[in-house]
Short mmCIF file of C-alpha atoms in Angstrom, two decimals:
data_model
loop_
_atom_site.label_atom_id
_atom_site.label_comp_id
_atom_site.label_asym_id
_atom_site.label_seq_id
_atom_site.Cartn_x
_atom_site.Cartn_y
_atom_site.Cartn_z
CA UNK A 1 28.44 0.88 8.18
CA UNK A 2 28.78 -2.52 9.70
CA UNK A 3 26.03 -3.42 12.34
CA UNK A 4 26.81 -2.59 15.71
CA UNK A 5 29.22 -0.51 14.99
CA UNK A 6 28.63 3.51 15.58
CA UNK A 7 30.99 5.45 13.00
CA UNK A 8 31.07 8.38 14.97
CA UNK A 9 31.70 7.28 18.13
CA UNK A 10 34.37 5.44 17.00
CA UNK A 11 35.90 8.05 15.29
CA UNK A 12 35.67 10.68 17.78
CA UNK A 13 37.90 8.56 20.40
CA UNK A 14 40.04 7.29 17.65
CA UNK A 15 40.23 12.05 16.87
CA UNK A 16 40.36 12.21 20.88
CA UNK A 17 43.69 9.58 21.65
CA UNK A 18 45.31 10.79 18.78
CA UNK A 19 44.98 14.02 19.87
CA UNK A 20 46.26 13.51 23.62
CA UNK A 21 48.91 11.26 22.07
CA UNK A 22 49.97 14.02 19.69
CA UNK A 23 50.08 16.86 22.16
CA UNK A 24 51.90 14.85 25.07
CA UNK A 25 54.75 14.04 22.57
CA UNK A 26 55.29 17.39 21.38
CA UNK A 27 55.37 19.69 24.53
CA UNK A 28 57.85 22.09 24.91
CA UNK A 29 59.52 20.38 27.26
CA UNK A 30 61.25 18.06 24.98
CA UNK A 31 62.17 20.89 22.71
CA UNK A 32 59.75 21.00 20.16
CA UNK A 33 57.62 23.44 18.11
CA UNK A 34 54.19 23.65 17.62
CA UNK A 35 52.08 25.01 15.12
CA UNK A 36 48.61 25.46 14.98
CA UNK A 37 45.97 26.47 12.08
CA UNK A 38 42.63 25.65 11.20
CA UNK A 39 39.22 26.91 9.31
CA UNK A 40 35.76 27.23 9.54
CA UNK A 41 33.81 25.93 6.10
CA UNK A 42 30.60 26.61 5.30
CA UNK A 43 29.79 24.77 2.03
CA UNK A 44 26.23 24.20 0.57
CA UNK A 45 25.13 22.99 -2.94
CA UNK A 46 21.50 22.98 -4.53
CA UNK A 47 20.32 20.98 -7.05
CA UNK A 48 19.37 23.08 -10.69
CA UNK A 49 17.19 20.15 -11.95
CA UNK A 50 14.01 19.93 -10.16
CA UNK A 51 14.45 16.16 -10.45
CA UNK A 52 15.78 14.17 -7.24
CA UNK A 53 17.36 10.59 -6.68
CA UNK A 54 14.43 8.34 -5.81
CA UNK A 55 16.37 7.72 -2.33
CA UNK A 56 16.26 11.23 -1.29
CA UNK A 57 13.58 14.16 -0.43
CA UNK A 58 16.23 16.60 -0.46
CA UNK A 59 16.63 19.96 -3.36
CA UNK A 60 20.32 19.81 -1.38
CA UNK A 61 23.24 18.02 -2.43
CA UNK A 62 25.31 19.66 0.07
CA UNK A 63 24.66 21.78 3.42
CA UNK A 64 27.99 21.65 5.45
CA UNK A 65 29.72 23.20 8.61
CA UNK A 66 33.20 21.91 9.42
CA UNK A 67 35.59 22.50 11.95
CA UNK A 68 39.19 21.87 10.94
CA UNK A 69 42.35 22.02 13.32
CA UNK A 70 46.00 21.85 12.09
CA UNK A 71 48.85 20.68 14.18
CA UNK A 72 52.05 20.27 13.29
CA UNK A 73 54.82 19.89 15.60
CA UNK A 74 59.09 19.30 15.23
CA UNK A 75 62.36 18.65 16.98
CA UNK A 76 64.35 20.97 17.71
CA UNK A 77 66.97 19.22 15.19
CA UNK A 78 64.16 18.49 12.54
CA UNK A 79 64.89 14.74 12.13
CA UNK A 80 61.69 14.69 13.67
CA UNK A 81 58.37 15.85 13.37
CA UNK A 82 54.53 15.25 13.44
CA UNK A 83 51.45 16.48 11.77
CA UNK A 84 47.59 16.36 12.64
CA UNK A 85 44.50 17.28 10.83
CA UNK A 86 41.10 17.05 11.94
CA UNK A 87 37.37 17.62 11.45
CA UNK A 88 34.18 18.57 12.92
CA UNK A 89 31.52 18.11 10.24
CA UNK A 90 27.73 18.54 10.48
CA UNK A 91 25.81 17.19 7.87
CA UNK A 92 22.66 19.59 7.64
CA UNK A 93 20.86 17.02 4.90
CA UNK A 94 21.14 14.24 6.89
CA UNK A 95 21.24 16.15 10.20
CA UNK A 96 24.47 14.29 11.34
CA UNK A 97 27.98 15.13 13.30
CA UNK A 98 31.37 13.10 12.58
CA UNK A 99 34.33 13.80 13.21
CA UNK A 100 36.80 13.16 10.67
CA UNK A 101 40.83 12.54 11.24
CA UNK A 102 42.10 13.86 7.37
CA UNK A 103 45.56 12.94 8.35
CA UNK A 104 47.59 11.74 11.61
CA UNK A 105 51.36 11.14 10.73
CA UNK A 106 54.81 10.93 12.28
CA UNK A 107 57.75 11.86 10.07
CA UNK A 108 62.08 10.45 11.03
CA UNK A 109 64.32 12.16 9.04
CA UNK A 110 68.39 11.31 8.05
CA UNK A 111 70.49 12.85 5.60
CA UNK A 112 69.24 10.91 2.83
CA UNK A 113 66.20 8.66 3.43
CA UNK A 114 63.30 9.54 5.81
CA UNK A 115 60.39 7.50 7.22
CA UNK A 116 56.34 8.83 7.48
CA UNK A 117 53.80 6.51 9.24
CA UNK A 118 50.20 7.34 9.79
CA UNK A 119 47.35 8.23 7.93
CA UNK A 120 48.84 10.24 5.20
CA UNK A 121 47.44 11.49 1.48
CA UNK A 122 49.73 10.45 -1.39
CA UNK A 123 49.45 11.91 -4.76
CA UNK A 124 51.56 10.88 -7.80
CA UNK A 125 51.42 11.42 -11.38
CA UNK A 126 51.51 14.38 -13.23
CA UNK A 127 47.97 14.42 -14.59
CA UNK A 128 46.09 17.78 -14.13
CA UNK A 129 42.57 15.91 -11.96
CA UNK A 130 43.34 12.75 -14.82
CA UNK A 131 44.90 10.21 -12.72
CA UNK A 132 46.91 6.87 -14.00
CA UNK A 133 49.80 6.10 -11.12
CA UNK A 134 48.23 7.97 -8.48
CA UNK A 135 46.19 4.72 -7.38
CA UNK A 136 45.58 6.30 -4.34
CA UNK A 137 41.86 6.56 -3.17
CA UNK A 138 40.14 9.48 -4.45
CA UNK A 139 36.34 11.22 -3.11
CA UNK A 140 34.41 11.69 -6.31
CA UNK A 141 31.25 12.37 -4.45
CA UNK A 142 33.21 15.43 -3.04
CA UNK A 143 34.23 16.31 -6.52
CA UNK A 144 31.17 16.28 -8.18
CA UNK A 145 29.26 17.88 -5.65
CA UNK A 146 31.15 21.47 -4.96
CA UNK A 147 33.27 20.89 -2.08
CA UNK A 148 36.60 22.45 -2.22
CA UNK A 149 38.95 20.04 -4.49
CA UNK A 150 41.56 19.27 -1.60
CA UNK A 151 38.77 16.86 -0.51
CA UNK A 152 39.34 14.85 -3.60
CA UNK A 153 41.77 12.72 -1.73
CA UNK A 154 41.43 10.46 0.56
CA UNK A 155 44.05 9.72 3.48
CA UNK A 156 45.29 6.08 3.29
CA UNK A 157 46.69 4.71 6.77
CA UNK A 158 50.61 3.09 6.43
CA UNK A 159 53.91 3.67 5.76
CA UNK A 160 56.06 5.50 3.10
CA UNK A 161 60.05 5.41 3.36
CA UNK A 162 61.72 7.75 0.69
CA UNK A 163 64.86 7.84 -0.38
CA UNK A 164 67.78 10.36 -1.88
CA UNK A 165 70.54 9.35 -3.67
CA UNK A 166 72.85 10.79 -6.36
CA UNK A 167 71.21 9.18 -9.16
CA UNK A 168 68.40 8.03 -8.43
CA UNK A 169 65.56 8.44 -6.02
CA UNK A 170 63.16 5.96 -4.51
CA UNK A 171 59.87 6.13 -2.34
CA UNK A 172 58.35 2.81 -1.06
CA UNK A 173 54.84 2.71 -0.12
CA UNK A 174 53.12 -0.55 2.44
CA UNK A 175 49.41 0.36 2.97
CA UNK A 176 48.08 -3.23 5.10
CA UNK A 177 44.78 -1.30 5.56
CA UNK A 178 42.66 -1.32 2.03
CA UNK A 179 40.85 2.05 1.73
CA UNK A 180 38.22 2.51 -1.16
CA UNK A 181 37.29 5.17 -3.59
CA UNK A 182 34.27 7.24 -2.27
CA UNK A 183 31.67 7.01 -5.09
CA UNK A 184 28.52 9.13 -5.27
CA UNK A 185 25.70 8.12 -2.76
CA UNK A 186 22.10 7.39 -4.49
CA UNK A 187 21.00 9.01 -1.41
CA UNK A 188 22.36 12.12 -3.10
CA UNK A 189 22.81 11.37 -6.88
CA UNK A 190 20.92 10.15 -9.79
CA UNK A 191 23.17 7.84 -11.75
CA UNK A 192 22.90 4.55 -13.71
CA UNK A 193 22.64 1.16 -12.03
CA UNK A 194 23.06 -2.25 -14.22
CA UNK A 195 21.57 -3.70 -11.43
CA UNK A 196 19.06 -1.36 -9.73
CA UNK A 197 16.33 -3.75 -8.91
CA UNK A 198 18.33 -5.63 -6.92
CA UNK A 199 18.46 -4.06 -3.23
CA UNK A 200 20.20 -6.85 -1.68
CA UNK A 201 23.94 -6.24 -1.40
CA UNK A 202 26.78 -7.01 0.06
CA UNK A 203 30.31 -5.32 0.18
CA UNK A 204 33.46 -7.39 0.72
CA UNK A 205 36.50 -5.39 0.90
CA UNK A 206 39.98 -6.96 1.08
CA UNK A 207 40.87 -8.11 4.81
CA UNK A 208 43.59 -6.43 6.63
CA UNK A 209 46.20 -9.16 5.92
CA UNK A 210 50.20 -9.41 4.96
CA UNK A 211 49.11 -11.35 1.78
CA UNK A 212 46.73 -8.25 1.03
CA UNK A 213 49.01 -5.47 1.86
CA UNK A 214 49.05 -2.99 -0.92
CA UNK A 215 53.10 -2.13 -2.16
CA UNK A 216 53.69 0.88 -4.31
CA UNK A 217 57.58 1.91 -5.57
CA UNK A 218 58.51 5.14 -7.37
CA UNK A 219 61.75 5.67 -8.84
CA UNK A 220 62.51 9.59 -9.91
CA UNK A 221 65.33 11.86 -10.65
CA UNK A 222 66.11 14.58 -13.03
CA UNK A 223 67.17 13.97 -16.86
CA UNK A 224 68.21 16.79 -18.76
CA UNK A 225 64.79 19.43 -18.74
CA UNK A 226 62.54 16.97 -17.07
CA UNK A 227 61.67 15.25 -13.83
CA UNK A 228 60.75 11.41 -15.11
CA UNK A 229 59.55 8.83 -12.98
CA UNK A 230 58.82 4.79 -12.88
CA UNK A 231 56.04 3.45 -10.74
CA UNK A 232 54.86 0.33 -9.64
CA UNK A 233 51.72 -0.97 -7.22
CA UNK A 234 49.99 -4.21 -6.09
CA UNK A 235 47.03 -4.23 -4.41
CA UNK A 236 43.21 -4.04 -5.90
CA UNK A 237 41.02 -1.86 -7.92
CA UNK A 238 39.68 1.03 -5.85
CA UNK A 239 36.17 0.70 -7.26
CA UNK A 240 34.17 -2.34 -6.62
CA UNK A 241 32.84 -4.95 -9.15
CA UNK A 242 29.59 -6.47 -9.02
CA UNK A 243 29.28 -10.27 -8.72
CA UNK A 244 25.02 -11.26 -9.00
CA UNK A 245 24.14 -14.56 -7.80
CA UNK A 246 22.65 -15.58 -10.89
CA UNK A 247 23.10 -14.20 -14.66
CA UNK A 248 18.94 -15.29 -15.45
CA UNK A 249 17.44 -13.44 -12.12
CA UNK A 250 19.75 -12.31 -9.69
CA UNK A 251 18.52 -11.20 -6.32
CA UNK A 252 21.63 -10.49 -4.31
CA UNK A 253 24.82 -8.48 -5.45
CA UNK A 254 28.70 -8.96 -4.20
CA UNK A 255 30.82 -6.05 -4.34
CA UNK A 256 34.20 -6.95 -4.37
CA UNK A 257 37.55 -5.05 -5.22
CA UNK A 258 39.59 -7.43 -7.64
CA UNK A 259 43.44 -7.97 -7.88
CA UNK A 260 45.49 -5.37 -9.82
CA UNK A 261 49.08 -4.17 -10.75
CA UNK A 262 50.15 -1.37 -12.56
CA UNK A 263 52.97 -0.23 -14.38
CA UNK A 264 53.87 3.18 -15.16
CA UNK A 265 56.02 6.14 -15.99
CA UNK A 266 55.85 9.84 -16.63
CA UNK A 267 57.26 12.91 -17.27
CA UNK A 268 57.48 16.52 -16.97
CA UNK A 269 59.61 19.56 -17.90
CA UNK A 270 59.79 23.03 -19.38
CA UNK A 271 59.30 22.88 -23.30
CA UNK A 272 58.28 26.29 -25.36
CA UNK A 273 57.82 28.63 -22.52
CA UNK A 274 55.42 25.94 -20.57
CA UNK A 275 55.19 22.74 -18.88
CA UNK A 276 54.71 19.28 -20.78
CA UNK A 277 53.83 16.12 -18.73
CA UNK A 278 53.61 12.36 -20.27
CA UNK A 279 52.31 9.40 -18.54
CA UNK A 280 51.51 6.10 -19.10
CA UNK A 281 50.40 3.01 -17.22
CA UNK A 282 49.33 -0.41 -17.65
CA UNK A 283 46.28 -1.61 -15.71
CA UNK A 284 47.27 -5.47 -15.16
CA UNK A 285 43.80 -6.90 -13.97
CA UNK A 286 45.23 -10.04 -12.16
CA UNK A 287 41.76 -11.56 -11.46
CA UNK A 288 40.47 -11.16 -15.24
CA UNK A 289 43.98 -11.77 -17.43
CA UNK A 290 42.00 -13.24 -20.74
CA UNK A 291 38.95 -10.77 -20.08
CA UNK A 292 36.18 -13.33 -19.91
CA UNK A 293 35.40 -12.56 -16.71
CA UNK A 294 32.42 -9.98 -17.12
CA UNK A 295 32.11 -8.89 -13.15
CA UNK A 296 36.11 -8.00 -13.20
CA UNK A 297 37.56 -4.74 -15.25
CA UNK A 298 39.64 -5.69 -18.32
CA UNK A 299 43.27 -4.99 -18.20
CA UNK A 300 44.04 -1.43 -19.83
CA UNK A 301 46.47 1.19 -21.04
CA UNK A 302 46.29 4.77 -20.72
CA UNK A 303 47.92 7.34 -21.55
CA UNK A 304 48.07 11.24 -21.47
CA UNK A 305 49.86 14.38 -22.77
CA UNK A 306 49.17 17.60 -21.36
CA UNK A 307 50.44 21.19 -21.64
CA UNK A 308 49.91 24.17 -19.64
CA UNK A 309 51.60 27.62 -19.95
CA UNK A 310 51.11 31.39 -18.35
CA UNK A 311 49.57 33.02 -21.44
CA UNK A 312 50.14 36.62 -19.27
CA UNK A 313 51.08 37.34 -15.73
CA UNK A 314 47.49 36.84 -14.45
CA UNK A 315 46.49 34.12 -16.99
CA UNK A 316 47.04 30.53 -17.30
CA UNK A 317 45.98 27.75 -20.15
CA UNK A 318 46.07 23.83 -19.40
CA UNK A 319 44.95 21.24 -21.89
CA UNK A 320 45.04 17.36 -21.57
CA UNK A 321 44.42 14.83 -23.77
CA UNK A 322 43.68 11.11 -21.90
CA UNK A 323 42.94 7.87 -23.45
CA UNK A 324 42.31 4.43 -21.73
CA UNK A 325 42.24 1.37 -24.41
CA UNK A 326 40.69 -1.94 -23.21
CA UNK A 327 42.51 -5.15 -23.66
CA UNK A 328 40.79 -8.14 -24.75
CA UNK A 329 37.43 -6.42 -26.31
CA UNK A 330 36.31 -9.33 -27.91
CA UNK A 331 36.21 -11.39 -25.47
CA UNK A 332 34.20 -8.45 -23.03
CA UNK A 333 31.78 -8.25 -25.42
CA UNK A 334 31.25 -11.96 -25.29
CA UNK A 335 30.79 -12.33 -21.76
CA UNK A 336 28.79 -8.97 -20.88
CA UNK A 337 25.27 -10.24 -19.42
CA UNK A 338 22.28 -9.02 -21.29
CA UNK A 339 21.04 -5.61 -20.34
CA UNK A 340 24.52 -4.29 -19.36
CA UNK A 341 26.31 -1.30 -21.44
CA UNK A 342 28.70 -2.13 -24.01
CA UNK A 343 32.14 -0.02 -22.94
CA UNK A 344 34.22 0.61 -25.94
CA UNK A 345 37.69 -0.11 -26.71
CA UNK A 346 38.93 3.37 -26.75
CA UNK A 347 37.42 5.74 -24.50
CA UNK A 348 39.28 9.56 -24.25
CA UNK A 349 38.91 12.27 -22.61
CA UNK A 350 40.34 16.36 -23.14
CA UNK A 351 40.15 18.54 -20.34
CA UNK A 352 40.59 22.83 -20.60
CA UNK A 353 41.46 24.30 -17.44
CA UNK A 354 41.58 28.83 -17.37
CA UNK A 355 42.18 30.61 -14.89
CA UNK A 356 42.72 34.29 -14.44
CA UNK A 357 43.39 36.46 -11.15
CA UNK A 358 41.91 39.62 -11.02
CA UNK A 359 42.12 42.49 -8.58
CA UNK A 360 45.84 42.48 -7.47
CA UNK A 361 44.88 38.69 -7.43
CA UNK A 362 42.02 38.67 -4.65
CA UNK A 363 39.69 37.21 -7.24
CA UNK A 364 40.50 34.17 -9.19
CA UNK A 365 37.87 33.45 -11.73
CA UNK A 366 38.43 29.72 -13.01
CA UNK A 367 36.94 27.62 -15.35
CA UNK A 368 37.79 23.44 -16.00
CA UNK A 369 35.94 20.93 -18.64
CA UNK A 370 36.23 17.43 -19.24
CA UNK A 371 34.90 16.18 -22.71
CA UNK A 372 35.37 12.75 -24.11
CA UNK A 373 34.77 12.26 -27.95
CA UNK A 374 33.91 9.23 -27.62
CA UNK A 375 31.38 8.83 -25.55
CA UNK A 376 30.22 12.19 -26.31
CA UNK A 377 29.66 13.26 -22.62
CA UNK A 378 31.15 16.30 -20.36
CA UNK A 379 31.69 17.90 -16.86
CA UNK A 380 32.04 21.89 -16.89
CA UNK A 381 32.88 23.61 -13.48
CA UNK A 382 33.34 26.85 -13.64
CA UNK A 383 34.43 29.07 -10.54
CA UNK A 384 34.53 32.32 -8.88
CA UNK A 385 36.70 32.81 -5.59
CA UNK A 386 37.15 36.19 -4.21
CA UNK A 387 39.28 36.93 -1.11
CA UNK A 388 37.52 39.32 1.51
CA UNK A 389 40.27 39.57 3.66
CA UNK A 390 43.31 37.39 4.72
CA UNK A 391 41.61 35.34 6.54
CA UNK A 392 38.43 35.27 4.56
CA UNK A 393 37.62 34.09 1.46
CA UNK A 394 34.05 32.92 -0.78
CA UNK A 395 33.47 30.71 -3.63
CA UNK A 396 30.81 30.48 -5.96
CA UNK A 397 30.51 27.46 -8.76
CA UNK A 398 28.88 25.15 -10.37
CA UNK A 399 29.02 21.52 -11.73
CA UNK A 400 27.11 20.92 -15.15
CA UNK A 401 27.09 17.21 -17.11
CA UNK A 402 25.88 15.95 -19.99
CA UNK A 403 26.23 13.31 -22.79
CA UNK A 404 24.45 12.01 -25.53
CA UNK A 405 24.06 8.71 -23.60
CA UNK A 406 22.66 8.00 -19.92
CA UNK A 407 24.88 4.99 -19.64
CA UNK A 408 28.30 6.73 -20.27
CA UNK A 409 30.40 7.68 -17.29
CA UNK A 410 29.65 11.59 -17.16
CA UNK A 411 26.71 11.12 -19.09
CA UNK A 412 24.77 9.44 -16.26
CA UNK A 413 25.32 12.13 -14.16
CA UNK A 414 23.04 14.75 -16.10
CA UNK A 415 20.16 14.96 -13.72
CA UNK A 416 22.65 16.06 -10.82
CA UNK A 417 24.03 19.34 -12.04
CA UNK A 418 24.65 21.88 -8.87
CA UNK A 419 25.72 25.37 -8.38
CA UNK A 420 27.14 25.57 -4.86
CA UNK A 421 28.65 28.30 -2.14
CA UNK A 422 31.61 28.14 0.12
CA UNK A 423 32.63 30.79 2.97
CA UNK A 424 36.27 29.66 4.22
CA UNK A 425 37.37 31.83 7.82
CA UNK A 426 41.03 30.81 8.45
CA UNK A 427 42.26 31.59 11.69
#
């Protein structure tokens, strides 16, 4: 939060205008429709380890009560049409209210192209939660601490123009206003710091400038069985580096999101009775292209094959297997200060995902892992949901890590396993 300025004030006229805005230009005096939806959310999550981040007094992870409204509205023609959704949360750990605007777009249609500006959520790929061309900003605290998994993404605020033609199909993507991943807080997680000694930080995140504007292209159409895809984006890792002012004693950090491109493609389609996807990417670190720089991510590939299929009418099976390989090791290893974590070369990952409805399919009992060989760590969620009614429905889960090391990317998290609750009224 930058000084002076009060995030919830802010927000709540930015909610309010867009609000009026919406509902003046979709009366039905200019012939449109209007829909309306929305939920109450009641969604806590305790800690199972009796051990708590050093920054927090709290045996809660989670204690939430949201408010969310739906809008959507349309021409009477459909070439156009508007959507809104929005949030009253309060934060019962910290004792706070925001309001939160999830999305706020406008949508112009034609017979073969059609325009969408506003804050929107993009998601690309075909990865089942493994992500290589969706470079769209994601909210792992969220994940990792029980809240319902459509709060993974994050809304990014610009334009997309797609296009339909007979052989091939295009979408074209301008974001000019950079929007980070949300990482977890040390207010609410225990997690390895490089750097934790040093409390003196500051964030730099790229200014809101035509040089800086991020530009993402996919091209798709169908070939044969499966839907393939090309992809292409410039703009900046979503997770920041950390820049000390010294390599002896530093005693002020610079986060900073470096320069990136990435190259992909995937694909999908039916292929003995289930669904195979393929995707690849390259991870073109433009501020680090020989590796030597140790604050600034190597370059990388990845790459992932995954297969799910409905084992019985009530029963599906999804595995993945996920690899990123660094570029340049040698010359990482060269430049890593002293004290820092060596990442390897090869890191992979294999996820499981069940799931199987019960009950005339009121209760879905679910279970997903992620388990990387090599670093020998894991995230298990398992999941209960159960449907009351229509309109009601509660969750029960959990989030358990572990690894062999306290420095890997899961592994760190092993001090912050949760089981949490949900109660969901639609209305």
């Amino acid at each position: 939060m930058r000084p002076g300025f009060n995030k919830t004030t802010a927000n709540s006229r930015l909610v309010t205008l867009s609000a009026l805005l919406f509902l003046l230009s979709t009366t039905p005096a200019q012939g449109a429709e209007l829909e309306t939806h929305g939920y109450l959310l009641f969604n806590y999550s305790g800690r199972i380890n009796s051990e708590r981040p050093s920054q927090s007094n709290s045996d809660f992870l989670l204690g939430e009560e949201r408010l969310r409204l739906d809008l959507s509205a349309w021409s009477e023609t459909g070439d156009i049409s508007a959507r809104f959704k929005g949030e009253v949360l309060h934060d019962a750990v910290d004792n706070e209210t925001e309001i939160e605007l999830r999305e706020i777009y406008l949508d112009v249609s034609s017979s073969h192209s059609d325009l969408r500006i506003g804050r929107q959520i993009i998601t690309w790929g075909v990865g089942d939660l493994l992500f290589i061309n969706d470079v769209f900003p994601k909210n792992w605290q969220s994940f990792f601490s029980g809240r319902p998994l459509g709060y993974l993404k994050t809304g990014v605020d610009g334009a997309r123009l797609r296009y339909s033609g007979q052989t091939l199909n295009v979408e074209l993507i301008a974001l000019p206003f950079f929007t980070p991943d949300t990482l977890p807080d040390p207010k609410r997680f225990s997690f390895f710091d490089p750097m934790a000694g040093v409390t003196d930080r500051a964030e730099i995140e790229p200014t809101s400038t035509f040089n800086n504007t991020e530009w993402a292209m996919r091209l798709y159409r169908r070939v044969g069985e499966f839907d393939v895809a090309a992809y292409l984006y410039k703009g900046f890792w979503r997770s920041p580096a950390m820049q000390p002012d010294s390599e002896i004693v530093p005693s002020q950090l610079t986060l900073f999101y470096p320069e990136l491109n990435v190259f992909g493609a995937s694909a999908q389609g039916n292929v003995f009775g289930g669904v195979l996807s393929l995707e690849v990417g390259y991870y073109d670190s433009r501020g680090d292209s020989a590796g030597v720089e140790p604050a600034i991510p190597n370059s990388q590939s990845r790459l992932l094959i995954g297969y799910q299929r409905q084992l019985n009418q009530d029963l599906t099976l999804g595995v993945q297997y996920y690899a990123e390989i660094m570029q340049d090791h040698g010359q990482y290893q060269e430049s890593l200060p002293a004290g820092f974590p060596v990442q390897r070369r090869y890191r992979d990952i294999v996820t499981l995902r069940l799931e199987q409805f019960l009950k005339h399919q009121t209760l879905r009992l679910s279970f997903f892992s992620f388990y990387s060989p090599a670093d020998r760590d894991y995230l298990i969620q398992p999941q209960a949901h159960y449907k009351l009614s229509d309109e009601l429905g509660i969750s029960l889960g959990a989030n358990i890590f572990g690894g062999k090391r306290d420095t890997s990317f899961l592994g760190q998290f092993g001090k912050n396993d949760n089981v949490y609750l949900a109660l969901r009224f639609d209305f």
